[in-house]
mmCIF file of N, CA and C in Angstrom:
data_model
loop_
_atom_site.group_PDB
_atom_site.id
_atom_site.type_symbol
_atom_site.label_atom_id
_atom_site.label_comp_id
_atom_site.label_asym_id
_atom_site.label_seq_id
_atom_site.Cartn_x
_atom_site.Cartn_y
_atom_site.Cartn_z
ATOM 1 N N MET A 1 18.157 18.492 -18.290
ATOM 2 C CA MET A 1 16.735 18.168 -18.279
ATOM 3 C C MET A 1 16.458 17.126 -17.199
ATOM 4 N N THR A 2 15.525 17.424 -16.325
ATOM 5 C CA THR A 2 15.167 16.526 -15.245
ATOM 6 C C THR A 2 14.111 15.534 -15.730
ATOM 7 N N ILE A 3 14.370 14.282 -15.466
ATOM 8 C CA ILE A 3 13.411 13.237 -15.808
ATOM 9 C C ILE A 3 12.572 12.949 -14.565
ATOM 10 N N ILE A 4 11.272 13.033 -14.720
ATOM 11 C CA ILE A 4 10.371 12.760 -13.604
ATOM 12 C C ILE A 4 9.913 11.310 -13.694
ATOM 13 N N HIS A 5 10.075 10.623 -12.580
ATOM 14 C CA HIS A 5 9.647 9.235 -12.503
ATOM 15 C C HIS A 5 8.398 9.149 -11.637
ATOM 16 N N ASN A 6 7.621 8.154 -11.885
ATOM 17 C CA ASN A 6 6.446 7.888 -11.071
ATOM 18 C C ASN A 6 6.564 6.508 -10.460
ATOM 19 N N TYR A 7 6.591 6.487 -9.152
ATOM 20 C CA TYR A 7 6.556 5.239 -8.403
ATOM 21 C C TYR A 7 5.399 5.352 -7.430
ATOM 22 N N PHE A 8 4.681 4.273 -7.252
ATOM 23 C CA PHE A 8 3.513 4.282 -6.392
ATOM 24 C C PHE A 8 3.634 3.192 -5.335
ATOM 25 N N VAL A 9 3.392 3.571 -4.112
ATOM 26 C CA VAL A 9 3.208 2.609 -3.029
ATOM 27 C C VAL A 9 1.701 2.533 -2.837
ATOM 28 N N TYR A 10 1.186 1.322 -2.760
ATOM 29 C CA TYR A 10 -0.258 1.153 -2.714
ATOM 30 C C TYR A 10 -0.650 0.104 -1.695
ATOM 31 N N ILE A 11 -1.894 0.219 -1.250
ATOM 32 C CA ILE A 11 -2.473 -0.780 -0.354
ATOM 33 C C ILE A 11 -3.766 -1.272 -0.992
ATOM 34 N N LEU A 12 -3.871 -2.580 -1.090
ATOM 35 C CA LEU A 12 -5.076 -3.214 -1.611
ATOM 36 C C LEU A 12 -5.822 -3.896 -0.477
ATOM 37 N N GLU A 13 -7.139 -3.877 -0.565
ATOM 38 C CA GLU A 13 -7.944 -4.706 0.319
ATOM 39 C C GLU A 13 -8.371 -5.920 -0.485
ATOM 40 N N CYS A 14 -8.067 -7.089 0.036
ATOM 41 C CA CYS A 14 -8.390 -8.340 -0.645
ATOM 42 C C CYS A 14 -9.804 -8.788 -0.271
ATOM 43 N N ALA A 15 -10.314 -9.751 -1.024
ATOM 44 C CA ALA A 15 -11.661 -10.268 -0.791
ATOM 45 C C ALA A 15 -11.818 -10.838 0.619
ATOM 46 N N ASP A 16 -10.730 -11.340 1.199
ATOM 47 C CA ASP A 16 -10.795 -11.885 2.564
ATOM 48 C C ASP A 16 -10.583 -10.803 3.625
ATOM 49 N N LYS A 17 -10.572 -9.540 3.205
ATOM 50 C CA LYS A 17 -10.430 -8.358 4.066
ATOM 51 C C LYS A 17 -9.001 -8.141 4.575
ATOM 52 N N SER A 18 -8.050 -8.917 4.104
ATOM 53 C CA SER A 18 -6.649 -8.651 4.444
ATOM 54 C C SER A 18 -6.142 -7.516 3.558
ATOM 55 N N TYR A 19 -5.013 -6.942 3.955
ATOM 56 C CA TYR A 19 -4.408 -5.861 3.188
ATOM 57 C C TYR A 19 -3.093 -6.328 2.572
ATOM 58 N N TYR A 20 -2.843 -5.831 1.379
ATOM 59 C CA TYR A 20 -1.604 -6.109 0.666
ATOM 60 C C TYR A 20 -0.938 -4.774 0.338
ATOM 61 N N VAL A 21 0.345 -4.648 0.667
ATOM 62 C CA VAL A 21 1.112 -3.436 0.380
ATOM 63 C C VAL A 21 2.096 -3.755 -0.729
ATOM 64 N N GLY A 22 2.157 -2.897 -1.741
ATOM 65 C CA GLY A 22 3.076 -3.126 -2.851
ATOM 66 C C GLY A 22 3.613 -1.824 -3.413
ATOM 67 N N ILE A 23 4.454 -1.969 -4.420
ATOM 68 C CA ILE A 23 5.083 -0.839 -5.085
ATOM 69 C C ILE A 23 5.092 -1.113 -6.581
ATOM 70 N N THR A 24 4.908 -0.070 -7.381
ATOM 71 C CA THR A 24 4.878 -0.228 -8.835
ATOM 72 C C THR A 24 5.197 1.101 -9.503
ATOM 73 N N ASN A 25 5.475 1.046 -10.790
ATOM 74 C CA ASN A 25 5.632 2.289 -11.553
ATOM 75 C C ASN A 25 4.435 2.502 -12.493
ATOM 76 N N ASP A 26 3.463 1.580 -12.473
ATOM 77 C CA ASP A 26 2.242 1.724 -13.269
ATOM 78 C C ASP A 26 1.079 1.175 -12.445
ATOM 79 N N LEU A 27 0.440 2.055 -11.722
ATOM 80 C CA LEU A 27 -0.585 1.643 -10.759
ATOM 81 C C LEU A 27 -1.772 0.962 -11.427
ATOM 82 N N GLU A 28 -2.247 1.524 -12.502
ATOM 83 C CA GLU A 28 -3.417 0.958 -13.186
ATOM 84 C C GLU A 28 -3.124 -0.453 -13.710
ATOM 85 N N ALA A 29 -1.977 -0.627 -14.344
ATOM 86 C CA ALA A 29 -1.612 -1.944 -14.866
ATOM 87 C C ALA A 29 -1.405 -2.951 -13.738
ATOM 88 N N ARG A 30 -0.801 -2.501 -12.641
ATOM 89 C CA ARG A 30 -0.536 -3.419 -11.529
ATOM 90 C C ARG A 30 -1.836 -3.870 -10.879
ATOM 91 N N LEU A 31 -2.778 -2.973 -10.729
ATOM 92 C CA LEU A 31 -4.073 -3.339 -10.165
ATOM 93 C C LEU A 31 -4.765 -4.379 -11.051
ATOM 94 N N SER A 32 -4.687 -4.187 -12.360
ATOM 95 C CA SER A 32 -5.254 -5.170 -13.297
ATOM 96 C C SER A 32 -4.567 -6.518 -13.170
ATOM 97 N N GLN A 33 -3.243 -6.506 -13.023
ATOM 98 C CA GLN A 33 -2.500 -7.768 -12.865
ATOM 99 C C GLN A 33 -2.957 -8.507 -11.620
ATOM 100 N N HIS A 34 -3.133 -7.778 -10.521
ATOM 101 C CA HIS A 34 -3.616 -8.422 -9.284
ATOM 102 C C HIS A 34 -5.002 -9.039 -9.511
ATOM 103 N N ASN A 35 -5.915 -8.286 -10.102
ATOM 104 C CA ASN A 35 -7.279 -8.782 -10.276
ATOM 105 C C ASN A 35 -7.402 -9.851 -11.346
ATOM 106 N N ASP A 36 -6.517 -9.828 -12.341
ATOM 107 C CA ASP A 36 -6.535 -10.847 -13.389
ATOM 108 C C ASP A 36 -5.871 -12.143 -12.940
ATOM 109 N N GLY A 37 -5.161 -12.104 -11.822
ATOM 110 C CA GLY A 37 -4.511 -13.314 -11.310
ATOM 111 C C GLY A 37 -3.366 -13.794 -12.184
ATOM 112 N N GLU A 38 -2.535 -12.874 -12.643
ATOM 113 C CA GLU A 38 -1.447 -13.228 -13.553
ATOM 114 C C GLU A 38 -0.366 -14.088 -12.911
ATOM 115 N N ASN A 39 -0.225 -14.017 -11.587
ATOM 116 C CA ASN A 39 0.804 -14.796 -10.898
ATOM 117 C C ASN A 39 0.134 -15.695 -9.871
ATOM 118 N N VAL A 40 0.112 -16.991 -10.139
ATOM 119 C CA VAL A 40 -0.568 -17.939 -9.241
ATOM 120 C C VAL A 40 0.105 -18.019 -7.875
ATOM 121 N N PHE A 41 1.347 -17.555 -7.771
ATOM 122 C CA PHE A 41 2.081 -17.598 -6.510
ATOM 123 C C PHE A 41 1.942 -16.300 -5.704
ATOM 124 N N ALA A 42 1.260 -15.320 -6.249
ATOM 125 C CA ALA A 42 1.104 -14.031 -5.579
ATOM 126 C C ALA A 42 0.142 -14.149 -4.395
ATOM 127 N N TYR A 43 0.388 -13.349 -3.378
ATOM 128 C CA TYR A 43 -0.462 -13.317 -2.193
ATOM 129 C C TYR A 43 -1.920 -13.062 -2.572
ATOM 130 N N THR A 44 -2.135 -12.193 -3.527
ATOM 131 C CA THR A 44 -3.497 -11.785 -3.888
ATOM 132 C C THR A 44 -4.228 -12.788 -4.782
ATOM 133 N N PHE A 45 -3.522 -13.758 -5.347
ATOM 134 C CA PHE A 45 -4.134 -14.667 -6.330
ATOM 135 C C PHE A 45 -5.413 -15.316 -5.795
ATOM 136 N N SER A 46 -5.344 -15.886 -4.610
ATOM 137 C CA SER A 46 -6.509 -16.584 -4.048
ATOM 138 C C SER A 46 -7.396 -15.647 -3.223
ATOM 139 N N ARG A 47 -7.085 -14.361 -3.242
ATOM 140 C CA ARG A 47 -7.830 -13.392 -2.444
ATOM 141 C C ARG A 47 -8.497 -12.331 -3.325
ATOM 142 N N ARG A 48 -8.745 -12.671 -4.575
ATOM 143 C CA ARG A 48 -9.377 -11.746 -5.511
ATOM 144 C C ARG A 48 -10.890 -11.751 -5.331
ATOM 145 N N PRO A 49 -11.528 -10.653 -5.687
ATOM 146 C CA PRO A 49 -10.973 -9.424 -6.251
ATOM 147 C C PRO A 49 -10.321 -8.558 -5.183
ATOM 148 N N VAL A 50 -9.477 -7.653 -5.630
ATOM 149 C CA VAL A 50 -8.832 -6.703 -4.734
ATOM 150 C C VAL A 50 -9.331 -5.296 -5.066
ATOM 151 N N THR A 51 -9.295 -4.442 -4.059
ATOM 152 C CA THR A 51 -9.741 -3.059 -4.208
ATOM 153 C C THR A 51 -8.626 -2.133 -3.745
ATOM 154 N N LEU A 52 -8.342 -1.118 -4.528
ATOM 155 C CA LEU A 52 -7.337 -0.135 -4.148
ATOM 156 C C LEU A 52 -7.888 0.726 -3.022
ATOM 157 N N LYS A 53 -7.194 0.737 -1.883
ATOM 158 C CA LYS A 53 -7.628 1.526 -0.733
ATOM 159 C C LYS A 53 -6.811 2.799 -0.568
ATOM 160 N N TYR A 54 -5.550 2.777 -1.026
ATOM 161 C CA TYR A 54 -4.659 3.911 -0.797
ATOM 162 C C TYR A 54 -3.491 3.824 -1.763
ATOM 163 N N TYR A 55 -2.999 4.987 -2.166
ATOM 164 C CA TYR A 55 -1.733 5.035 -2.894
ATOM 165 C C TYR A 55 -1.066 6.379 -2.674
ATOM 166 N N GLN A 56 0.233 6.372 -2.821
ATOM 167 C CA GLN A 56 1.015 7.607 -2.765
ATOM 168 C C GLN A 56 2.076 7.542 -3.844
ATOM 169 N N ARG A 57 2.262 8.661 -4.546
ATOM 170 C CA ARG A 57 3.238 8.743 -5.629
ATOM 171 C C ARG A 57 4.553 9.296 -5.116
ATOM 172 N N PHE A 58 5.655 8.762 -5.669
ATOM 173 C CA PHE A 58 7.004 9.207 -5.329
ATOM 174 C C PHE A 58 7.792 9.452 -6.608
ATOM 175 N N ASP A 59 8.731 10.390 -6.548
ATOM 176 C CA ASP A 59 9.638 10.651 -7.663
ATOM 177 C C ASP A 59 10.854 9.736 -7.622
ATOM 178 N N GLN A 60 11.262 9.367 -6.415
ATOM 179 C CA GLN A 60 12.479 8.569 -6.228
ATOM 180 C C GLN A 60 12.124 7.168 -5.739
ATOM 181 N N ILE A 61 12.675 6.165 -6.395
ATOM 182 C CA ILE A 61 12.393 4.773 -6.031
ATOM 183 C C ILE A 61 12.810 4.468 -4.600
ATOM 184 N N GLU A 62 13.902 5.067 -4.153
ATOM 185 C CA GLU A 62 14.384 4.808 -2.786
ATOM 186 C C GLU A 62 13.350 5.263 -1.748
ATOM 187 N N ASP A 63 12.730 6.412 -1.998
ATOM 188 C CA ASP A 63 11.697 6.907 -1.084
ATOM 189 C C ASP A 63 10.483 5.989 -1.083
ATOM 190 N N ALA A 64 10.106 5.509 -2.252
ATOM 191 C CA ALA A 64 8.967 4.593 -2.359
ATOM 192 C C ALA A 64 9.254 3.291 -1.619
ATOM 193 N N ILE A 65 10.448 2.760 -1.790
ATOM 194 C CA ILE A 65 10.812 1.508 -1.116
ATOM 195 C C ILE A 65 10.803 1.686 0.398
ATOM 196 N N ASP A 66 11.339 2.806 0.866
ATOM 197 C CA ASP A 66 11.343 3.074 2.310
ATOM 198 C C ASP A 66 9.917 3.146 2.861
ATOM 199 N N PHE A 67 9.029 3.818 2.135
ATOM 200 C CA PHE A 67 7.650 3.952 2.600
ATOM 201 C C PHE A 67 6.921 2.608 2.554
ATOM 202 N N GLU A 68 7.180 1.825 1.520
ATOM 203 C CA GLU A 68 6.560 0.499 1.435
ATOM 204 C C GLU A 68 6.970 -0.353 2.644
ATOM 205 N N LYS A 69 8.243 -0.341 2.973
ATOM 206 C CA LYS A 69 8.727 -1.116 4.135
ATOM 207 C C LYS A 69 8.070 -0.621 5.416
ATOM 208 N N GLN A 70 7.930 0.696 5.531
ATOM 209 C CA GLN A 70 7.304 1.266 6.712
ATOM 210 C C GLN A 70 5.855 0.783 6.829
ATOM 211 N N LEU A 71 5.106 0.875 5.740
ATOM 212 C CA LEU A 71 3.701 0.455 5.768
ATOM 213 C C LEU A 71 3.540 -1.021 6.087
ATOM 214 N N LYS A 72 4.445 -1.839 5.587
ATOM 215 C CA LYS A 72 4.354 -3.285 5.849
ATOM 216 C C LYS A 72 4.473 -3.590 7.333
ATOM 217 N N GLY A 73 5.111 -2.695 8.075
ATOM 218 C CA GLY A 73 5.248 -2.875 9.519
ATOM 219 C C GLY A 73 4.091 -2.303 10.325
ATOM 220 N N TRP A 74 3.166 -1.614 9.659
ATOM 221 C CA TRP A 74 2.053 -0.995 10.357
ATOM 222 C C TRP A 74 0.946 -1.996 10.650
ATOM 223 N N SER A 75 0.260 -1.753 11.733
ATOM 224 C CA SER A 75 -0.895 -2.578 12.096
ATOM 225 C C SER A 75 -2.065 -2.282 11.154
ATOM 226 N N ARG A 76 -3.036 -3.145 11.211
ATOM 227 C CA ARG A 76 -4.263 -2.956 10.418
ATOM 228 C C ARG A 76 -4.939 -1.638 10.791
ATOM 229 N N ARG A 77 -5.034 -1.350 12.089
ATOM 230 C CA ARG A 77 -5.697 -0.127 12.549
ATOM 231 C C ARG A 77 -4.956 1.121 12.063
ATOM 232 N N LYS A 78 -3.663 1.056 12.036
ATOM 233 C CA LYS A 78 -2.880 2.208 11.582
ATOM 234 C C LYS A 78 -3.078 2.429 10.078
ATOM 235 N N LYS A 79 -3.117 1.347 9.309
ATOM 236 C CA LYS A 79 -3.389 1.472 7.873
ATOM 237 C C LYS A 79 -4.772 2.055 7.641
ATOM 238 N N GLU A 80 -5.751 1.640 8.428
ATOM 239 C CA GLU A 80 -7.103 2.159 8.275
ATOM 240 C C GLU A 80 -7.174 3.639 8.648
ATOM 241 N N ALA A 81 -6.374 4.071 9.605
ATOM 242 C CA ALA A 81 -6.294 5.493 9.936
ATOM 243 C C ALA A 81 -5.685 6.264 8.761
ATOM 244 N N LEU A 82 -4.728 5.654 8.072
ATOM 245 C CA LEU A 82 -4.123 6.279 6.893
ATOM 246 C C LEU A 82 -5.162 6.461 5.791
ATOM 247 N N PHE A 83 -6.021 5.477 5.573
ATOM 248 C CA PHE A 83 -7.064 5.586 4.554
ATOM 249 C C PHE A 83 -7.941 6.817 4.816
ATOM 250 N N LYS A 84 -8.157 7.103 6.095
ATOM 251 C CA LYS A 84 -9.002 8.237 6.495
ATOM 252 C C LYS A 84 -8.194 9.535 6.638
ATOM 253 N N GLU A 85 -6.889 9.426 6.445
ATOM 254 C CA GLU A 85 -5.972 10.556 6.661
ATOM 255 C C GLU A 85 -6.134 11.120 8.068
ATOM 256 N N ASP A 86 -6.285 10.215 9.026
ATOM 257 C CA ASP A 86 -6.439 10.586 10.430
ATOM 258 C C ASP A 86 -5.059 10.593 11.081
ATOM 259 N N TRP A 87 -4.363 11.704 10.914
ATOM 260 C CA TRP A 87 -2.962 11.802 11.357
ATOM 261 C C TRP A 87 -2.845 11.705 12.873
ATOM 262 N N ASN A 88 -3.829 12.226 13.603
ATOM 263 C CA ASN A 88 -3.787 12.117 15.063
ATOM 264 C C ASN A 88 -3.839 10.659 15.508
ATOM 265 N N GLU A 89 -4.677 9.878 14.855
ATOM 266 C CA GLU A 89 -4.789 8.458 15.200
ATOM 267 C C GLU A 89 -3.516 7.703 14.821
ATOM 268 N N ILE A 90 -2.914 8.055 13.697
ATOM 269 C CA ILE A 90 -1.652 7.422 13.294
ATOM 270 C C ILE A 90 -0.583 7.690 14.341
ATOM 271 N N VAL A 91 -0.495 8.929 14.798
ATOM 272 C CA VAL A 91 0.485 9.272 15.841
ATOM 273 C C VAL A 91 0.169 8.523 17.127
ATOM 274 N N ARG A 92 -1.111 8.493 17.508
ATOM 275 C CA ARG A 92 -1.502 7.791 18.733
ATOM 276 C C ARG A 92 -1.138 6.312 18.654
ATOM 277 N N LEU A 93 -1.447 5.698 17.531
ATOM 278 C CA LEU A 93 -1.149 4.277 17.371
ATOM 279 C C LEU A 93 0.348 4.015 17.290
ATOM 280 N N SER A 94 1.103 5.005 16.850
ATOM 281 C CA SER A 94 2.563 4.860 16.776
ATOM 282 C C SER A 94 3.187 4.742 18.169
ATOM 283 N N ASN A 95 2.471 5.245 19.163
ATOM 284 C CA ASN A 95 2.978 5.218 20.526
ATOM 285 C C ASN A 95 2.660 3.921 21.260
ATOM 286 N N TYR A 96 1.900 3.051 20.603
ATOM 287 C CA TYR A 96 1.519 1.777 21.222
ATOM 288 C C TYR A 96 1.928 0.629 20.312
ATOM 289 N N LYS A 97 2.573 -0.350 20.893
ATOM 290 C CA LYS A 97 3.004 -1.526 20.127
ATOM 291 C C LYS A 97 1.796 -2.431 19.897
ATOM 292 N N ASN A 98 1.704 -2.983 18.654
ATOM 293 C CA ASN A 98 0.674 -3.944 18.276
ATOM 294 C C ASN A 98 -0.742 -3.356 18.310
ATOM 295 N N LYS A 99 -0.880 -2.095 18.008
ATOM 296 C CA LYS A 99 -2.209 -1.475 17.962
ATOM 297 C C LYS A 99 -2.605 -1.195 16.549
#
């Protein structure tokens, strides 16, 4: 019997317009934790409220971790192209450093 796991890589837009990339196995609960300010040391604590801009589900934690690391290295413009699912722009921006 195959056990299906749910892991989510997500991007939040904070009140200061910055983006936060994270990973969780319960997206709804994690979003509530960010907005409730459960961790005073969290990046999002002083930047609430946060809004979910993007998420992708994975079956394997390793794949989710790899994608989270990849997104953390992306520029703001590239993340915004992802929100729009503008694959041509993502490819174009991939060819330029710091875009």
